[in-house]
Amino acid sequence: LKSSDYDLKQLKAKEFYNSGQYVKAIPLFEELIGILKGTQDVEDFYYFYPYCYYGQSDYQFASYYFKNFVDYYPRSPKAEDARFMSAYCYYKLSPVAELDQDYSQKAIDAFQLFANTYPESDQIDEVNELIDELRAKMEVKANAAAKLYFDMKDYLSAAKALNNLLLEYPDTDNQEDIEYMIMESYYLYAENS
């Protein structure tokens, strides 16, 4: 690759990226990353590459490549942002409370890793708020599952699920209601045995 070809591709990649034409920027970034592997210049391309996926709302790929950036460049000044963005992409993948919460748990784990790695970050307050929001969503999901057991008249399973809910979310606002439902579940289980 001639220097002029490289310069042109670099210029076009940045131009496409800056104008939000991520579909056009991605193949250029991929080519430049491959060509420049092992050089100082590749770090910037590798940093903007996951933002192309993020800009297209492809949060799975974005999270993967942000994490790769941190793995490849852990001492980079951009590593903190990349680690946050990797977690934030999982947050963006987190569905409504009624659906499976795997991405919510992945986001919590990734945000916790961020907080442990960068305890002095300016983003710690935001990270804690996002973790609280995700935990609240997971609590709603667990509560709904326990109530479903109760509604199906599977009182022993309901009592166990409700006990687990209190263990998992000891600071819940619904502690009194949950404890009442546990007693009622055991009572109805005993009455129907």
PDB file of C-alpha atoms in Angstrom:
ATOM      1  CA  LEU A   1       0.000   0.000   0.000  1.00  0.00           C
ATOM      2  CA  LYS A   2       1.495   3.310  -1.109  1.00  0.00           C
ATOM      3  CA  SER A   3       1.631   6.194   1.335  1.00  0.00           C
ATOM      4  CA  SER A   4      -0.814   8.230  -0.764  1.00  0.00           C
ATOM      5  CA  ASP A   5      -3.322   5.312  -0.786  1.00  0.00           C
ATOM      6  CA  TYR A   6      -2.976   4.963   2.974  1.00  0.00           C
ATOM      7  CA  ASP A   7      -3.418   8.710   3.490  1.00  0.00           C
ATOM      8  CA  LEU A   8      -6.504   8.761   1.275  1.00  0.00           C
ATOM      9  CA  LYS A   9      -8.090   5.781   3.049  1.00  0.00           C
ATOM     10  CA  GLN A  10      -7.323   7.318   6.426  1.00  0.00           C
ATOM     11  CA  LEU A  11      -8.855  10.618   5.332  1.00  0.00           C
ATOM     12  CA  LYS A  12     -11.985   8.935   3.927  1.00  0.00           C
ATOM     13  CA  ALA A  13     -12.421   6.740   7.016  1.00  0.00           C
ATOM     14  CA  LYS A  14     -12.346   9.812   9.270  1.00  0.00           C
ATOM     15  CA  GLU A  15     -14.636  11.725   6.902  1.00  0.00           C
ATOM     16  CA  PHE A  16     -17.202   8.902   6.831  1.00  0.00           C
ATOM     17  CA  TYR A  17     -16.977   8.499  10.607  1.00  0.00           C
ATOM     18  CA  ASN A  18     -17.398  12.217  11.318  1.00  0.00           C
ATOM     19  CA  SER A  19     -20.407  12.460   8.998  1.00  0.00           C
ATOM     20  CA  GLY A  20     -22.114   9.426  10.585  1.00  0.00           C
ATOM     21  CA  GLN A  21     -21.664   7.208   7.508  1.00  0.00           C
ATOM     22  CA  TYR A  22     -20.602   4.272   9.646  1.00  0.00           C
ATOM     23  CA  VAL A  23     -21.407   1.581   7.088  1.00  0.00           C
ATOM     24  CA  LYS A  24     -18.813   3.147   4.780  1.00  0.00           C
ATOM     25  CA  ALA A  25     -16.317   3.822   7.575  1.00  0.00           C
ATOM     26  CA  ILE A  26     -16.261   0.256   8.965  1.00  0.00           C
ATOM     27  CA  PRO A  27     -14.532  -1.488   6.030  1.00  0.00           C
ATOM     28  CA  LEU A  28     -11.940   1.291   5.806  1.00  0.00           C
ATOM     29  CA  PHE A  29     -11.221   1.072   9.537  1.00  0.00           C
ATOM     30  CA  GLU A  30     -10.945  -2.727   9.249  1.00  0.00           C
ATOM     31  CA  GLU A  31      -8.473  -2.435   6.380  1.00  0.00           C
ATOM     32  CA  LEU A  32      -6.412   0.244   8.128  1.00  0.00           C
ATOM     33  CA  ILE A  33      -6.349  -1.726  11.387  1.00  0.00           C
ATOM     34  CA  GLY A  34      -5.060  -4.765   9.492  1.00  0.00           C
ATOM     35  CA  ILE A  35      -2.420  -2.767   7.622  1.00  0.00           C
ATOM     36  CA  LEU A  36      -1.244  -0.784  10.646  1.00  0.00           C
ATOM     37  CA  LYS A  37      -1.260  -3.647  13.166  1.00  0.00           C
ATOM     38  CA  GLY A  38       1.686  -3.229  15.512  1.00  0.00           C
ATOM     39  CA  THR A  39       2.133   0.491  14.843  1.00  0.00           C
ATOM     40  CA  GLN A  40       1.247   3.480  17.004  1.00  0.00           C
ATOM     41  CA  ASP A  41      -1.345   4.753  14.496  1.00  0.00           C
ATOM     42  CA  VAL A  42      -3.621   1.728  14.842  1.00  0.00           C
ATOM     43  CA  GLU A  43      -4.801   2.655  18.367  1.00  0.00           C
ATOM     44  CA  ASP A  44      -6.922   5.586  17.158  1.00  0.00           C
ATOM     45  CA  PHE A  45      -8.530   3.523  14.411  1.00  0.00           C
ATOM     46  CA  TYR A  46      -9.261   0.701  16.824  1.00  0.00           C
ATOM     47  CA  TYR A  47     -10.849   3.193  19.225  1.00  0.00           C
ATOM     48  CA  PHE A  48     -13.218   4.716  16.653  1.00  0.00           C
ATOM     49  CA  TYR A  49     -14.080   1.375  15.070  1.00  0.00           C
ATOM     50  CA  PRO A  50     -16.506   0.251  17.847  1.00  0.00           C
ATOM     51  CA  TYR A  51     -18.115   3.694  17.785  1.00  0.00           C
ATOM     52  CA  CYS A  52     -19.132   2.934  14.201  1.00  0.00           C
ATOM     53  CA  TYR A  53     -21.103  -0.063  15.433  1.00  0.00           C
ATOM     54  CA  TYR A  54     -22.487   1.966  18.327  1.00  0.00           C
ATOM     55  CA  GLY A  55     -23.602   4.653  15.876  1.00  0.00           C
ATOM     56  CA  GLN A  56     -25.563   1.981  13.998  1.00  0.00           C
ATOM     57  CA  SER A  57     -27.150   0.704  17.240  1.00  0.00           C
ATOM     58  CA  ASP A  58     -25.296  -2.602  16.843  1.00  0.00           C
ATOM     59  CA  TYR A  59     -24.535  -2.773  20.548  1.00  0.00           C
ATOM     60  CA  GLN A  60     -23.317  -6.382  20.599  1.00  0.00           C
ATOM     61  CA  PHE A  61     -20.489  -5.722  18.167  1.00  0.00           C
ATOM     62  CA  ALA A  62     -19.777  -2.332  19.732  1.00  0.00           C
ATOM     63  CA  SER A  63     -19.440  -3.845  23.207  1.00  0.00           C
ATOM     64  CA  TYR A  64     -17.197  -6.616  21.886  1.00  0.00           C
ATOM     65  CA  TYR A  65     -14.846  -4.197  20.125  1.00  0.00           C
ATOM     66  CA  PHE A  66     -14.782  -1.711  23.014  1.00  0.00           C
ATOM     67  CA  LYS A  67     -13.740  -4.591  25.290  1.00  0.00           C
ATOM     68  CA  ASN A  68     -11.101  -5.649  22.756  1.00  0.00           C
ATOM     69  CA  PHE A  69      -9.738  -2.114  22.735  1.00  0.00           C
ATOM     70  CA  VAL A  70      -9.293  -2.262  26.524  1.00  0.00           C
ATOM     71  CA  ASP A  71      -7.649  -5.694  26.230  1.00  0.00           C
ATOM     72  CA  TYR A  72      -5.217  -4.467  23.554  1.00  0.00           C
ATOM     73  CA  TYR A  73      -4.556  -1.001  25.007  1.00  0.00           C
ATOM     74  CA  PRO A  74      -5.117  -1.195  28.785  1.00  0.00           C
ATOM     75  CA  ARG A  75      -2.833   1.803  29.453  1.00  0.00           C
ATOM     76  CA  SER A  76      -4.363   4.014  26.781  1.00  0.00           C
ATOM     77  CA  PRO A  77      -5.975   7.269  27.935  1.00  0.00           C
ATOM     78  CA  LYS A  78      -9.016   6.061  25.957  1.00  0.00           C
ATOM     79  CA  ALA A  79      -9.269   2.755  27.876  1.00  0.00           C
ATOM     80  CA  GLU A  80     -11.517   4.231  30.576  1.00  0.00           C
ATOM     81  CA  ASP A  81     -14.047   5.454  28.017  1.00  0.00           C
ATOM     82  CA  ALA A  82     -13.871   2.171  26.101  1.00  0.00           C
ATOM     83  CA  ARG A  83     -14.524   0.133  29.267  1.00  0.00           C
ATOM     84  CA  PHE A  84     -17.501   2.370  30.128  1.00  0.00           C
ATOM     85  CA  MET A  85     -18.869   2.103  26.589  1.00  0.00           C
ATOM     86  CA  SER A  86     -18.544  -1.685  26.605  1.00  0.00           C
ATOM     87  CA  ALA A  87     -20.738  -1.781  29.726  1.00  0.00           C
ATOM     88  CA  TYR A  88     -23.083   0.889  28.369  1.00  0.00           C
ATOM     89  CA  CYS A  89     -23.681  -1.184  25.231  1.00  0.00           C
ATOM     90  CA  TYR A  90     -24.892  -4.046  27.431  1.00  0.00           C
ATOM     91  CA  TYR A  91     -27.129  -1.525  29.192  1.00  0.00           C
ATOM     92  CA  LYS A  92     -28.573  -0.540  25.809  1.00  0.00           C
ATOM     93  CA  LEU A  93     -29.235  -4.251  25.079  1.00  0.00           C
ATOM     94  CA  SER A  94     -31.092  -4.722  28.369  1.00  0.00           C
ATOM     95  CA  PRO A  95     -34.752  -5.418  27.536  1.00  0.00           C
ATOM     96  CA  VAL A  96     -37.952  -4.552  29.382  1.00  0.00           C
ATOM     97  CA  ALA A  97     -38.411  -6.242  32.760  1.00  0.00           C
ATOM     98  CA  GLU A  98     -40.729  -8.965  31.454  1.00  0.00           C
ATOM     99  CA  LEU A  99     -38.038 -10.437  29.192  1.00  0.00           C
ATOM    100  CA  ASP A 100     -34.835 -12.366  29.912  1.00  0.00           C
ATOM    101  CA  GLN A 101     -32.393 -10.221  31.879  1.00  0.00           C
ATOM    102  CA  ASP A 102     -29.054 -11.733  30.791  1.00  0.00           C
ATOM    103  CA  TYR A 103     -27.911  -8.441  29.263  1.00  0.00           C
ATOM    104  CA  SER A 104     -28.937  -6.587  32.406  1.00  0.00           C
ATOM    105  CA  GLN A 105     -26.687  -8.873  34.449  1.00  0.00           C
ATOM    106  CA  LYS A 106     -23.853  -8.498  31.927  1.00  0.00           C
ATOM    107  CA  ALA A 107     -24.231  -4.713  32.129  1.00  0.00           C
ATOM    108  CA  ILE A 108     -24.156  -4.774  35.934  1.00  0.00           C
ATOM    109  CA  ASP A 109     -21.035  -6.953  35.911  1.00  0.00           C
ATOM    110  CA  ALA A 110     -19.323  -4.719  33.337  1.00  0.00           C
ATOM    111  CA  PHE A 111     -20.270  -1.517  35.199  1.00  0.00           C
ATOM    112  CA  GLN A 112     -18.987  -3.046  38.439  1.00  0.00           C
ATOM    113  CA  LEU A 113     -15.693  -3.882  36.716  1.00  0.00           C
ATOM    114  CA  PHE A 114     -15.530  -0.281  35.478  1.00  0.00           C
ATOM    115  CA  ALA A 115     -16.165   1.059  39.003  1.00  0.00           C
ATOM    116  CA  ASN A 116     -13.514  -1.245  40.477  1.00  0.00           C
ATOM    117  CA  THR A 117     -10.987  -0.321  37.784  1.00  0.00           C
ATOM    118  CA  TYR A 118     -11.671   3.439  37.802  1.00  0.00           C
ATOM    119  CA  PRO A 119     -12.971   4.292  41.296  1.00  0.00           C
ATOM    120  CA  GLU A 120     -12.053   7.978  40.857  1.00  0.00           C
ATOM    121  CA  SER A 121     -13.799   8.346  37.490  1.00  0.00           C
ATOM    122  CA  ASP A 122     -16.156  11.253  36.851  1.00  0.00           C
ATOM    123  CA  GLN A 123     -18.670   8.653  35.631  1.00  0.00           C
ATOM    124  CA  ILE A 124     -18.985   6.729  38.915  1.00  0.00           C
ATOM    125  CA  ASP A 125     -22.248   8.451  39.886  1.00  0.00           C
ATOM    126  CA  GLU A 126     -23.751   7.647  36.478  1.00  0.00           C
ATOM    127  CA  VAL A 127     -22.502   4.052  36.735  1.00  0.00           C
ATOM    128  CA  ASN A 128     -24.145   3.633  40.146  1.00  0.00           C
ATOM    129  CA  GLU A 129     -27.437   5.072  38.844  1.00  0.00           C
ATOM    130  CA  LEU A 130     -27.389   2.705  35.863  1.00  0.00           C
ATOM    131  CA  ILE A 131     -26.641  -0.281  38.111  1.00  0.00           C
ATOM    132  CA  ASP A 132     -29.552   0.699  40.385  1.00  0.00           C
ATOM    133  CA  GLU A 133     -31.860   0.991  37.374  1.00  0.00           C
ATOM    134  CA  LEU A 134     -30.822  -2.429  36.078  1.00  0.00           C
ATOM    135  CA  ARG A 135     -31.179  -4.059  39.501  1.00  0.00           C
ATOM    136  CA  ALA A 136     -34.666  -2.571  39.848  1.00  0.00           C
ATOM    137  CA  LYS A 137     -35.611  -4.060  36.486  1.00  0.00           C
ATOM    138  CA  MET A 138     -34.268  -7.456  37.540  1.00  0.00           C
ATOM    139  CA  GLU A 139     -36.167  -7.211  40.830  1.00  0.00           C
ATOM    140  CA  VAL A 140     -39.416  -6.593  38.921  1.00  0.00           C
ATOM    141  CA  LYS A 141     -38.686  -9.680  36.792  1.00  0.00           C
ATOM    142  CA  ALA A 142     -37.973 -11.859  39.861  1.00  0.00           C
ATOM    143  CA  ASN A 143     -41.076 -10.557  41.643  1.00  0.00           C
ATOM    144  CA  ALA A 144     -43.251 -11.326  38.618  1.00  0.00           C
ATOM    145  CA  ALA A 145     -41.855 -14.865  38.423  1.00  0.00           C
ATOM    146  CA  ALA A 146     -42.605 -15.475  42.113  1.00  0.00           C
ATOM    147  CA  LYS A 147     -46.154 -14.141  41.716  1.00  0.00           C
ATOM    148  CA  LEU A 148     -46.649 -16.386  38.706  1.00  0.00           C
ATOM    149  CA  TYR A 149     -45.903 -19.428  40.889  1.00  0.00           C
ATOM    150  CA  PHE A 150     -48.412 -18.108  43.417  1.00  0.00           C
ATOM    151  CA  ASP A 151     -51.075 -17.547  40.730  1.00  0.00           C
ATOM    152  CA  MET A 152     -50.490 -21.090  39.408  1.00  0.00           C
ATOM    153  CA  LYS A 153     -51.119 -22.352  42.961  1.00  0.00           C
ATOM    154  CA  ASP A 154     -47.566 -23.725  43.207  1.00  0.00           C
ATOM    155  CA  TYR A 155     -47.258 -22.281  46.702  1.00  0.00           C
ATOM    156  CA  LEU A 156     -44.036 -24.015  47.732  1.00  0.00           C
ATOM    157  CA  SER A 157     -42.219 -22.717  44.644  1.00  0.00           C
ATOM    158  CA  ALA A 158     -43.727 -19.277  45.230  1.00  0.00           C
ATOM    159  CA  ALA A 159     -42.443 -19.224  48.813  1.00  0.00           C
ATOM    160  CA  LYS A 160     -38.961 -20.278  47.683  1.00  0.00           C
ATOM    161  CA  ALA A 161     -38.894 -17.704  44.884  1.00  0.00           C
ATOM    162  CA  LEU A 162     -40.071 -14.966  47.242  1.00  0.00           C
ATOM    163  CA  ASN A 163     -37.432 -15.923  49.831  1.00  0.00           C
ATOM    164  CA  ASN A 164     -34.792 -15.794  47.097  1.00  0.00           C
ATOM    165  CA  LEU A 165     -36.131 -12.392  46.078  1.00  0.00           C
ATOM    166  CA  LEU A 166     -35.510 -11.078  49.594  1.00  0.00           C
ATOM    167  CA  LEU A 167     -32.028 -12.590  49.640  1.00  0.00           C
ATOM    168  CA  GLU A 168     -31.136 -11.126  46.253  1.00  0.00           C
ATOM    169  CA  TYR A 169     -32.734  -7.705  46.861  1.00  0.00           C
ATOM    170  CA  PRO A 170     -32.595  -7.089  50.641  1.00  0.00           C
ATOM    171  CA  ASP A 171     -33.125  -3.350  50.167  1.00  0.00           C
ATOM    172  CA  THR A 172     -36.398  -3.776  48.261  1.00  0.00           C
ATOM    173  CA  ASP A 173     -39.213  -1.324  48.916  1.00  0.00           C
ATOM    174  CA  ASN A 174     -41.697  -4.232  48.856  1.00  0.00           C
ATOM    175  CA  GLN A 175     -40.233  -6.196  51.747  1.00  0.00           C
ATOM    176  CA  GLU A 176     -43.445  -6.200  53.814  1.00  0.00           C
ATOM    177  CA  ASP A 177     -45.607  -7.346  50.885  1.00  0.00           C
ATOM    178  CA  ILE A 178     -43.114 -10.070  49.988  1.00  0.00           C
ATOM    179  CA  GLU A 179     -42.939 -11.348  53.577  1.00  0.00           C
ATOM    180  CA  TYR A 180     -46.752 -11.432  53.705  1.00  0.00           C
ATOM    181  CA  MET A 181     -46.875 -13.400  50.444  1.00  0.00           C
ATOM    182  CA  ILE A 182     -44.281 -15.855  51.810  1.00  0.00           C
ATOM    183  CA  MET A 183     -46.422 -16.537  54.884  1.00  0.00           C
ATOM    184  CA  GLU A 184     -49.541 -16.806  52.755  1.00  0.00           C
ATOM    185  CA  SER A 185     -47.778 -19.199  50.359  1.00  0.00           C
ATOM    186  CA  TYR A 186     -46.679 -21.485  53.207  1.00  0.00           C
ATOM    187  CA  TYR A 187     -50.170 -21.328  54.733  1.00  0.00           C
ATOM    188  CA  LEU A 188     -51.863 -22.234  51.441  1.00  0.00           C
ATOM    189  CA  TYR A 189     -49.288 -24.943  50.752  1.00  0.00           C
ATOM    190  CA  ALA A 190     -49.952 -26.505  54.180  1.00  0.00           C
ATOM    191  CA  GLU A 191     -53.713 -26.180  53.780  1.00  0.00           C
ATOM    192  CA  ASN A 192     -53.627 -27.923  50.383  1.00  0.00           C
ATOM    193  CA  SER A 193     -51.272 -30.722  51.443  1.00  0.00           C
TER     194      SER A 193
END
